[in-house]
């Protein structure tokens, strides 16, 4: 049995003047503990798909099941990291990371302790009572990761979480996120338009083609890369090979 | 460049700033003194009719007299209380109404044209109706002070609620937040600066409402002093009231400004 099952998913956006189909006939499964990347040019409905999986949008057709159950936001099964950190500027770092627990009323001393420990692991213990604007971009995104993990979601979705960061910070964070998720044995979906990031971080890469968004092709990342941290994976010879294959596939999408 | 040179340049820069500040203060004082000096002189030399334009010394004498018998303080107390009440009620009601509109998008669509009409309408024109409906008392004056500010507050605050980055509510929705929780955790705190800045506008508007209200009905307060002075042709009294209003309206505005700086420092 699969952990996450998406079947014949279809979504169309309606406006007064048009009906735009963002996703058409998406079927895919994710196993527990797997790290998947959604790769594709802009306009292929990646963010729409994440919003549907998160239960924020009702699809016009098809179904999404997590452990054979329909998704409900109130159950906190899903964690979602956005492109920017969206830390609340009027809350301290501590209030920000405890937000999820506070919202769903599960803020027990034990969970609070766990969250503090997570913050410590991220090397951010000293900023606990600071405000977000006092932190650098990389630090803020790490705080956002703590906030997402605090509610202990079963499935983590990362919507281009590194795209607003400088390259050095991005590489460091990739290693940190990958390492953290492996330690907690979390299932994760990463949306990205960066081929290298997809290869370095994931177990499986799903390439989408645009208008309407469809699954174009699936690439399995070889075991020798899977077991390496992202930074080391980027220097492996197999990495370059896979990069070329996916690059050509993306080029062929453009020509269509 | 050596450290000392930088230090002396910095000193020069600070001197320039100080000099500029002195000039500004000096000219401000000059305008103030010239205004009252010329007024006094024009009145004594009969360049203008002292019966209509009074004079600073006469106003000062009346000020002392009315301060001693306590009637000025009583009138100030009444008007300032009415203004504060009207201004608080306008701001709070306006914010609550904005919250209601945010809560129900369909209601906001329904009420939109009515808000536009109410906003465009000169609220003081409703004065007589208020007095007939509520009675010629303090309540109708406070109601007037409220009425002039409530609609514009609603519109401004509602707009700022709508402009809060939807990604903040998205973060909360993923955590399973209800609409109430989204409002409390994201919409309201994010709009706080806008609400505070409407306070500043509302101070001015409430003064308008209260003074007009007192024109129409009251037997006490600064607005009443103006209208009474006008009726008995005592323009010294009118000018005294105007100066007192100017001073107190400025004080209230400065207090709100101070509050704003305190609350939005981070």
Coordinates of C-alpha atoms in Angstrom, one line a residue:
Chain A
X1 CA 0.0 0.0 0.0
X2 CA 1.3 3.4 -0.9
X3 CA 1.6 6.3 1.5
X4 CA 0.3 9.0 -0.8
X5 CA -1.9 8.2 -3.7
X6 CA -3.0 10.7 -6.4
X7 CA -5.4 9.4 -8.9
X8 CA -6.7 10.9 -12.1
X9 CA -6.3 14.4 -10.7
X10 CA -7.7 17.2 -12.7
X11 CA -8.0 20.9 -11.9
X12 CA -9.4 23.8 -13.9
X13 CA -9.4 27.5 -12.7
X14 CA -12.4 29.5 -13.7
X15 CA -12.6 33.3 -14.2
X16 CA -15.3 35.4 -15.8
X17 CA -13.6 35.2 -19.2
X18 CA -11.8 31.9 -19.2
X19 CA -11.4 28.4 -18.0
X20 CA -7.8 27.4 -17.6
X21 CA -6.8 23.8 -17.0
X22 CA -3.8 23.7 -14.7
X23 CA -3.6 20.0 -14.2
X24 CA -4.8 17.1 -16.3
X25 CA -5.0 13.5 -15.4
X26 CA -2.2 13.3 -12.8
X27 CA -1.7 9.8 -11.3
X28 CA 1.2 9.1 -9.0
X29 CA 2.2 7.4 -5.7
X30 CA 4.7 8.3 -3.0
X31 CA 6.1 5.7 -0.6
X32 CA 6.7 6.4 3.0
X33 CA 10.1 8.0 3.7
X34 CA 10.6 8.8 0.0
X35 CA 11.9 12.1 -1.2
X36 CA 10.3 13.2 -4.5
X37 CA 11.0 16.2 -6.6
X38 CA 8.5 17.9 -9.0
X39 CA 10.5 19.4 -11.8
X40 CA 9.2 21.5 -14.6
X41 CA 9.0 24.8 -16.4
X42 CA 6.8 27.5 -14.9
X43 CA 3.1 27.2 -15.7
X44 CA 3.0 23.4 -15.3
X45 CA 0.8 23.5 -12.2
X46 CA 3.3 22.4 -9.6
X47 CA 2.1 24.8 -7.0
X48 CA -1.5 24.0 -7.8
X49 CA -0.7 20.4 -7.2
X50 CA 0.9 21.1 -3.8
X51 CA -2.1 23.2 -2.8
X52 CA -4.5 20.4 -3.7
X53 CA -2.4 17.8 -1.8
X54 CA -2.3 20.2 1.2
X55 CA -6.1 20.4 1.1
X56 CA -6.2 24.1 0.4
X57 CA -7.9 23.7 -3.0
X58 CA -10.6 21.2 -3.9
X59 CA -9.7 19.7 -7.3
X60 CA -12.3 19.7 -10.0
X61 CA -11.7 16.0 -10.5
X62 CA -9.8 12.9 -9.1
X63 CA -8.7 12.1 -5.6
X64 CA -5.8 12.5 -3.2
X65 CA -5.4 9.9 -0.4
X66 CA -2.9 10.0 2.4
X67 CA -2.7 6.5 4.0
X68 CA -6.1 5.8 2.3
X69 CA -7.8 8.8 3.9
X70 CA -8.8 12.0 2.2
X71 CA -6.7 15.1 3.2
X72 CA -8.0 17.4 6.0
X73 CA -6.0 20.5 7.0
X74 CA -7.2 20.2 10.6
X75 CA -5.3 17.0 11.1
X76 CA -1.9 18.5 10.5
X77 CA -0.7 15.6 8.4
X78 CA 0.9 18.0 6.0
X79 CA 3.7 20.5 6.4
X80 CA 4.2 23.1 3.8
X81 CA 7.2 25.4 3.3
X82 CA 6.7 28.3 1.0
X83 CA 9.2 30.1 -1.3
X84 CA 9.7 32.8 1.2
X85 CA 9.8 32.1 4.9
X86 CA 6.6 34.0 5.8
X87 CA 7.6 34.3 9.4
X88 CA 5.2 36.7 11.2
X89 CA 7.2 39.9 11.7
X90 CA 5.3 40.9 14.8
X91 CA 6.0 37.6 16.6
X92 CA 9.3 36.5 18.1
X93 CA 11.1 33.4 16.7
X94 CA 9.8 31.3 19.6
X95 CA 6.2 32.5 19.0
X96 CA 6.7 31.8 15.3
X97 CA 7.9 28.2 15.7
X98 CA 5.1 27.4 18.2
X99 CA 2.4 28.9 15.9
X100 CA 1.2 25.6 14.5
X101 CA 0.9 23.9 17.9
X102 CA -0.9 26.9 19.2
X103 CA -3.4 27.0 16.3
X104 CA -4.4 23.3 16.6
X105 CA -4.4 23.5 20.4
X106 CA -1.7 20.9 21.1
X107 CA 0.8 23.1 22.7
X108 CA 1.9 20.8 25.5
X109 CA 5.1 21.4 27.6
X110 CA 6.5 18.3 26.0
X111 CA 5.9 19.5 22.4
X112 CA 7.3 22.9 23.3
X113 CA 10.4 21.1 24.6
X114 CA 10.7 19.2 21.3
X115 CA 10.4 22.3 19.3
X116 CA 13.1 24.1 21.3
X117 CA 15.3 21.1 20.7
X118 CA 14.7 21.4 17.0
X119 CA 15.7 25.0 17.1
X120 CA 18.8 24.1 18.9
X121 CA 19.7 21.5 16.3
X122 CA 19.4 24.2 13.6
X123 CA 21.9 26.2 15.6
X124 CA 19.4 28.9 16.3
X125 CA 18.9 28.7 20.0
X126 CA 20.4 32.1 20.6
X127 CA 17.7 33.9 18.5
X128 CA 14.7 32.5 20.4
X129 CA 13.5 35.9 21.5
X130 CA 14.6 37.9 18.5
X131 CA 12.3 39.1 15.8
X132 CA 12.5 37.8 12.2
X133 CA 13.8 41.0 10.7
X134 CA 16.9 40.7 12.9
X135 CA 17.8 37.4 11.1
X136 CA 19.4 36.7 7.7
X137 CA 17.5 35.0 4.9
X138 CA 19.1 31.6 5.5
X139 CA 18.4 31.7 9.3
X140 CA 14.8 32.7 8.6
X141 CA 14.3 29.8 6.3
X142 CA 15.7 27.5 8.9
X143 CA 13.2 28.9 11.4
X144 CA 10.5 28.3 8.9
X145 CA 11.6 24.7 8.7
X146 CA 11.4 24.3 12.5
X147 CA 7.9 25.9 12.4
X148 CA 6.9 23.3 9.7
X149 CA 8.4 20.4 11.6
X150 CA 7.0 21.4 15.0
X151 CA 3.5 19.9 14.3
X152 CA 5.2 16.6 13.3
X153 CA 3.6 16.4 9.8
X154 CA 3.6 13.0 8.0
X155 CA 4.3 14.6 4.7
X156 CA 6.4 17.6 4.1
X157 CA 6.0 19.8 1.0
X158 CA 8.7 22.2 0.0
X159 CA 7.7 24.8 -2.6
X160 CA 11.0 26.2 -4.0
X161 CA 12.1 26.9 -0.4
X162 CA 15.7 27.8 -1.5
X163 CA 15.0 29.9 -4.5
X164 CA 15.1 33.3 -2.7
X165 CA 18.5 32.5 -1.1
X166 CA 22.1 33.2 -2.3
X167 CA 23.9 30.2 -3.7
X168 CA 26.2 29.4 -0.8
X169 CA 23.3 29.5 1.8
X170 CA 21.2 27.4 -0.6
X171 CA 23.8 24.7 -0.7
X172 CA 24.3 24.6 3.0
X173 CA 20.5 24.5 3.6
X174 CA 20.0 21.7 1.1
X175 CA 22.4 19.6 3.2
X176 CA 20.7 20.6 6.4
X177 CA 17.2 19.9 5.2
X178 CA 18.1 16.6 3.5
X179 CA 19.9 15.5 6.7
X180 CA 17.1 16.5 9.0
X181 CA 14.4 14.9 6.9
X182 CA 16.4 11.6 6.7
X183 CA 16.8 11.6 10.5
X184 CA 13.1 12.0 11.1
X185 CA 12.3 9.6 8.2
X186 CA 9.9 12.1 6.7
X187 CA 8.3 11.8 3.4
X188 CA 8.8 14.9 1.3
X189 CA 7.9 16.5 -2.0
X190 CA 10.2 19.3 -3.3
X191 CA 9.0 21.6 -6.0
X192 CA 11.9 23.1 -7.9
X193 CA 12.9 24.4 -11.3
X194 CA 16.6 23.7 -10.5
X195 CA 17.6 20.4 -12.0
X196 CA 20.7 20.1 -9.9
X197 CA 18.8 20.6 -6.7
X198 CA 16.3 17.9 -7.7
X199 CA 19.0 15.4 -8.4
X200 CA 21.0 16.1 -5.3
X201 CA 18.1 15.9 -2.9
X202 CA 15.6 13.4 -4.1
X203 CA 15.1 9.7 -4.6
X204 CA 12.7 10.2 -7.6
X205 CA 12.2 13.1 -10.0
X206 CA 8.9 13.6 -11.7
X207 CA 9.1 15.9 -14.7
X208 CA 6.0 17.9 -15.6
X209 CA 5.1 19.3 -19.0
X210 CA 3.1 22.6 -19.1
X211 CA -0.3 23.7 -20.2
X212 CA -2.0 21.8 -19.0
X213 CA 0.3 20.3 -16.3
X214 CA 0.9 16.6 -17.0
X215 CA 3.4 14.0 -15.7
X216 CA 5.9 13.9 -18.6
X217 CA 8.5 11.5 -17.3
X218 CA 9.8 9.9 -14.1
X219 CA 13.5 9.6 -13.4
X220 CA 14.9 7.3 -10.6
X221 CA 18.0 8.7 -8.9
X222 CA 20.7 6.0 -8.7
X223 CA 21.4 4.6 -5.2
X224 CA 25.0 5.9 -5.2
X225 CA 23.6 9.5 -5.3
X226 CA 20.7 8.8 -2.9
X227 CA 22.9 7.9 -0.1
X228 CA 25.1 11.0 -0.4
X229 CA 24.4 14.4 1.1
X230 CA 23.3 16.9 -1.6
X231 CA 26.6 18.8 -1.6
X232 CA 28.7 15.6 -2.2
X233 CA 26.1 14.3 -4.7
X234 CA 26.7 17.3 -6.8
X235 CA 30.3 16.3 -7.3
X236 CA 29.6 12.7 -8.3
X237 CA 30.1 11.6 -11.9
X238 CA 26.6 10.0 -12.1
X239 CA 25.2 13.4 -11.2
X240 CA 26.4 15.0 -14.4
X241 CA 25.1 12.2 -16.5
X242 CA 21.6 12.4 -15.0
X243 CA 21.7 16.2 -15.3
X244 CA 22.4 15.9 -19.0
X245 CA 19.6 13.4 -19.5
X246 CA 17.0 15.6 -17.7
X247 CA 18.3 18.8 -19.4
X248 CA 17.7 17.2 -22.8
X249 CA 14.3 16.1 -21.8
X250 CA 13.5 19.7 -20.6
X251 CA 14.8 21.1 -23.9
X252 CA 12.5 18.8 -25.9
X253 CA 9.6 20.1 -23.8
X254 CA 10.5 23.7 -24.9
X255 CA 10.5 22.8 -28.6
X256 CA 7.0 21.4 -28.4
Chain B
X1 CA 42.1 60.6 5.7
X2 CA 43.1 60.5 9.4
X3 CA 40.7 59.9 12.3
X4 CA 41.0 63.5 13.4
X5 CA 40.1 64.8 10.0
X6 CA 37.0 62.6 9.9
X7 CA 36.1 63.8 13.4
X8 CA 36.3 67.4 12.4
X9 CA 34.3 66.8 9.3
X10 CA 31.6 65.2 11.4
X11 CA 31.8 68.1 13.7
X12 CA 31.2 70.5 10.8
X13 CA 28.2 68.4 9.6
X14 CA 26.7 68.5 13.1
X15 CA 27.2 72.3 13.3
X16 CA 25.4 72.7 10.0
X17 CA 22.5 70.7 11.3
X18 CA 22.3 72.7 14.5
X19 CA 22.5 76.0 12.6
X20 CA 19.6 74.9 10.3
X21 CA 17.5 73.9 13.3
X22 CA 18.2 77.3 15.0
X23 CA 17.1 79.1 11.8
X24 CA 13.9 77.1 11.6
X25 CA 13.0 77.7 15.3
X26 CA 13.8 81.4 15.0
X27 CA 11.6 81.9 11.9
X28 CA 8.8 79.9 13.6
X29 CA 9.0 82.2 16.7
X30 CA 9.1 85.3 14.5
X31 CA 5.9 84.3 12.7
X32 CA 4.2 83.6 16.0
X33 CA 5.2 86.9 17.5
X34 CA 4.5 88.9 14.4
X35 CA 1.0 87.4 14.0
X36 CA -0.1 88.3 17.6
X37 CA 1.9 91.6 17.6
X38 CA 0.3 92.8 14.4
X39 CA -3.1 91.6 15.5
X40 CA -2.7 93.6 18.8
X41 CA -1.3 96.7 16.9
X42 CA -4.0 96.6 14.2
X43 CA -6.7 96.4 16.8
X44 CA -5.3 99.3 19.0
X45 CA -4.7 101.5 16.0
X46 CA -8.2 100.7 14.7
X47 CA -6.8 99.4 11.4
X48 CA -9.5 96.8 11.8
X49 CA -12.7 96.8 13.9
X50 CA -11.8 95.6 17.5
X51 CA -15.4 94.7 18.0
X52 CA -15.2 92.0 15.4
X53 CA -11.5 91.0 15.5
X54 CA -10.9 91.6 19.2
X55 CA -7.3 91.6 20.3
X56 CA -4.8 89.3 22.0
X57 CA -4.8 91.3 25.2
X58 CA -8.6 91.2 25.5
X59 CA -8.6 87.5 24.8
X60 CA -5.9 87.0 27.5
X61 CA -7.9 89.0 30.0
X62 CA -11.0 86.9 29.3
X63 CA -8.9 83.8 29.5
X64 CA -7.7 84.8 33.0
X65 CA -11.2 85.7 34.1
X66 CA -12.8 82.5 32.8
X67 CA -10.0 80.4 34.2
X68 CA -10.5 81.9 37.6
X69 CA -14.2 81.4 37.7
X70 CA -13.7 77.8 36.5
X71 CA -16.1 78.0 33.5
X72 CA -13.4 77.6 30.9
X73 CA -12.0 74.4 32.4
X74 CA -15.6 73.0 32.7
X75 CA -16.3 73.7 29.0
X76 CA -13.0 72.3 27.9
X77 CA -13.6 69.2 30.0
X78 CA -17.0 68.6 28.3
X79 CA -15.8 69.1 24.7
X80 CA -12.6 67.1 25.2
X81 CA -14.6 64.2 26.8
X82 CA -17.1 64.2 23.9
X83 CA -14.3 64.3 21.3
X84 CA -12.4 61.4 22.9
X85 CA -15.5 59.3 23.2
X86 CA -16.5 60.1 19.6
X87 CA -13.1 59.3 18.4
X88 CA -12.8 56.1 20.3
X89 CA -16.3 54.9 19.3
X90 CA -15.6 55.8 15.6
X91 CA -12.3 53.9 15.5
X92 CA -13.6 50.9 17.4
X93 CA -16.9 50.6 15.6
X94 CA -15.2 51.2 12.2
X95 CA -12.7 48.5 12.9
X96 CA -15.4 46.0 14.0
X97 CA -17.4 46.8 10.9
X98 CA -14.3 46.3 8.8
X99 CA -13.8 42.9 10.6
X100 CA -17.4 41.9 9.8
X101 CA -17.0 42.8 6.1
X102 CA -13.8 40.8 6.0
X103 CA -15.5 37.9 7.7
X104 CA -18.3 37.8 5.1
X105 CA -17.2 38.5 1.5
X106 CA -20.8 38.4 0.3
X107 CA -21.9 41.0 2.9
X108 CA -19.0 43.3 1.8
X109 CA -20.3 43.0 -1.8
X110 CA -23.8 43.7 -0.7
X111 CA -22.9 46.7 1.4
X112 CA -20.3 48.2 -1.0
X113 CA -22.6 50.8 -2.7
X114 CA -24.1 51.9 0.6
X115 CA -20.7 52.5 2.1
X116 CA -19.8 54.6 -0.9
X117 CA -22.9 56.7 -0.5
X118 CA -22.5 57.1 3.3
X119 CA -18.8 58.0 2.8
X120 CA -19.6 60.6 0.2
X121 CA -22.4 62.1 2.3
X122 CA -21.5 65.1 4.5
X123 CA -22.2 63.5 7.9
X124 CA -22.7 66.8 9.8
X125 CA -25.9 67.3 7.6
X126 CA -27.4 64.5 9.7
X127 CA -27.1 66.6 12.8
X128 CA -30.7 67.8 13.1
X129 CA -32.0 64.2 12.6
X130 CA -29.6 62.9 15.3
X131 CA -30.8 65.5 17.8
X132 CA -34.5 64.7 17.1
X133 CA -33.8 61.0 17.3
X134 CA -31.5 60.9 20.3
X135 CA -32.3 64.2 22.1
X136 CA -30.5 67.4 22.6
X137 CA -27.9 66.0 24.9
X138 CA -24.3 64.9 25.1
X139 CA -25.1 61.5 23.5
X140 CA -26.1 63.1 20.2
X141 CA -22.9 65.1 20.2
X142 CA -20.8 62.1 20.8
X143 CA -22.9 60.3 18.1
X144 CA -22.0 63.1 15.7
X145 CA -18.3 62.8 16.6
X146 CA -18.5 59.1 15.9
X147 CA -20.5 59.4 12.7
X148 CA -18.0 61.6 10.9
X149 CA -15.2 59.1 11.5
X150 CA -16.8 55.6 11.4
X151 CA -17.4 55.1 7.7
X152 CA -14.0 56.3 6.5
X153 CA -12.4 54.1 9.3
X154 CA -14.4 51.1 8.0
X155 CA -13.3 51.7 4.4
X156 CA -9.6 52.3 5.2
X157 CA -9.2 49.4 7.7
X158 CA -11.2 47.0 5.5
X159 CA -8.9 47.8 2.6
X160 CA -5.9 47.1 4.7
X161 CA -7.4 43.7 5.9
X162 CA -7.8 42.8 2.2
X163 CA -4.2 43.8 1.4
X164 CA -2.6 41.5 3.9
X165 CA -0.3 39.1 2.0
X166 CA -2.4 35.9 1.5
X167 CA 0.6 33.7 2.2
X168 CA 0.4 34.5 5.9
X169 CA -3.2 33.1 5.9
X170 CA -2.0 30.2 3.8
X171 CA 0.6 29.3 6.5
X172 CA -2.2 29.4 9.1
X173 CA -4.6 27.4 6.9
X174 CA -2.1 24.6 6.5
X175 CA -2.0 24.4 10.3
X176 CA -5.8 24.0 10.1
X177 CA -6.6 27.5 11.4
X178 CA -10.2 28.7 11.5
X179 CA -11.2 32.0 10.0
X180 CA -11.2 33.5 13.5
X181 CA -7.7 32.3 14.2
X182 CA -6.5 33.6 10.8
X183 CA -8.0 37.0 11.7
X184 CA -6.5 37.1 15.2
X185 CA -3.0 35.8 14.2
X186 CA -2.5 37.4 10.8
X187 CA -5.0 39.9 9.5
X188 CA -5.4 42.1 12.6
X189 CA -1.8 42.4 13.7
X190 CA -0.7 43.0 10.1
X191 CA -3.2 45.8 9.8
X192 CA -2.2 47.4 13.1
X193 CA -0.1 50.2 11.6
X194 CA -3.1 51.2 9.3
X195 CA -5.5 51.2 12.3
X196 CA -3.2 53.5 14.3
X197 CA -2.8 55.9 11.4
X198 CA -6.6 56.1 11.0
X199 CA -6.6 57.2 14.7
X200 CA -4.7 60.3 13.6
X201 CA -7.2 61.2 10.9
X202 CA -10.1 60.4 13.3
X203 CA -8.9 62.9 15.9
X204 CA -9.4 65.7 13.5
X205 CA -12.7 64.4 12.2
X206 CA -14.1 63.9 15.7
X207 CA -13.3 67.5 16.6
X208 CA -15.4 68.6 13.5
X209 CA -18.3 66.4 14.5
X210 CA -18.3 67.5 18.1
X211 CA -18.0 71.2 17.5
X212 CA -20.8 71.1 14.9
X213 CA -22.9 69.1 17.3
X214 CA -22.4 71.7 20.0
X215 CA -23.3 74.4 17.5
X216 CA -26.6 72.7 17.0
X217 CA -27.7 71.7 20.5
X218 CA -25.4 72.2 23.4
X219 CA -25.5 74.7 26.3
X220 CA -22.0 73.8 27.3
X221 CA -18.6 73.2 25.7
X222 CA -16.2 75.0 23.4
X223 CA -18.6 74.9 20.3
X224 CA -21.3 76.4 22.5
X225 CA -18.9 79.2 23.6
X226 CA -18.3 80.0 19.9
X227 CA -22.0 80.0 18.9
X228 CA -22.9 82.0 22.1
X229 CA -20.2 84.5 21.5
X230 CA -21.5 84.9 18.0
X231 CA -25.1 85.4 19.1
X232 CA -24.2 88.1 21.7
X233 CA -21.6 89.6 19.4
X234 CA -18.8 88.9 21.9
X235 CA -16.0 88.0 19.5
X236 CA -13.4 87.9 22.2
X237 CA -15.2 84.8 23.4
X238 CA -15.2 83.3 19.9
X239 CA -11.5 83.8 19.5
X240 CA -10.7 82.5 22.9
X241 CA -12.6 79.3 22.1
X242 CA -10.9 79.0 18.8
X243 CA -7.4 79.3 20.3
X244 CA -8.3 76.8 23.0
X245 CA -9.6 74.3 20.4
X246 CA -6.4 74.8 18.4
X247 CA -4.3 74.0 21.5
X248 CA -6.3 70.9 22.6
X249 CA -6.7 69.5 19.1
X250 CA -2.9 69.7 18.7
X251 CA -2.3 68.0 22.1
X252 CA -4.6 65.1 21.1
X253 CA -3.0 64.8 17.8
X254 CA 0.5 64.7 19.3
X255 CA -0.6 62.1 21.9
X256 CA -1.8 59.8 19.1
X257 CA 1.4 60.4 17.2
X258 CA 3.3 59.4 20.3
X259 CA 1.2 56.3 20.7
X260 CA 1.8 55.5 17.1
X261 CA 5.6 55.7 17.6
X262 CA 5.5 53.6 20.7
X263 CA 3.3 50.9 19.2
X264 CA 5.0 50.6 15.8
X265 CA 8.6 50.9 16.8
X266 CA 9.3 47.3 15.7

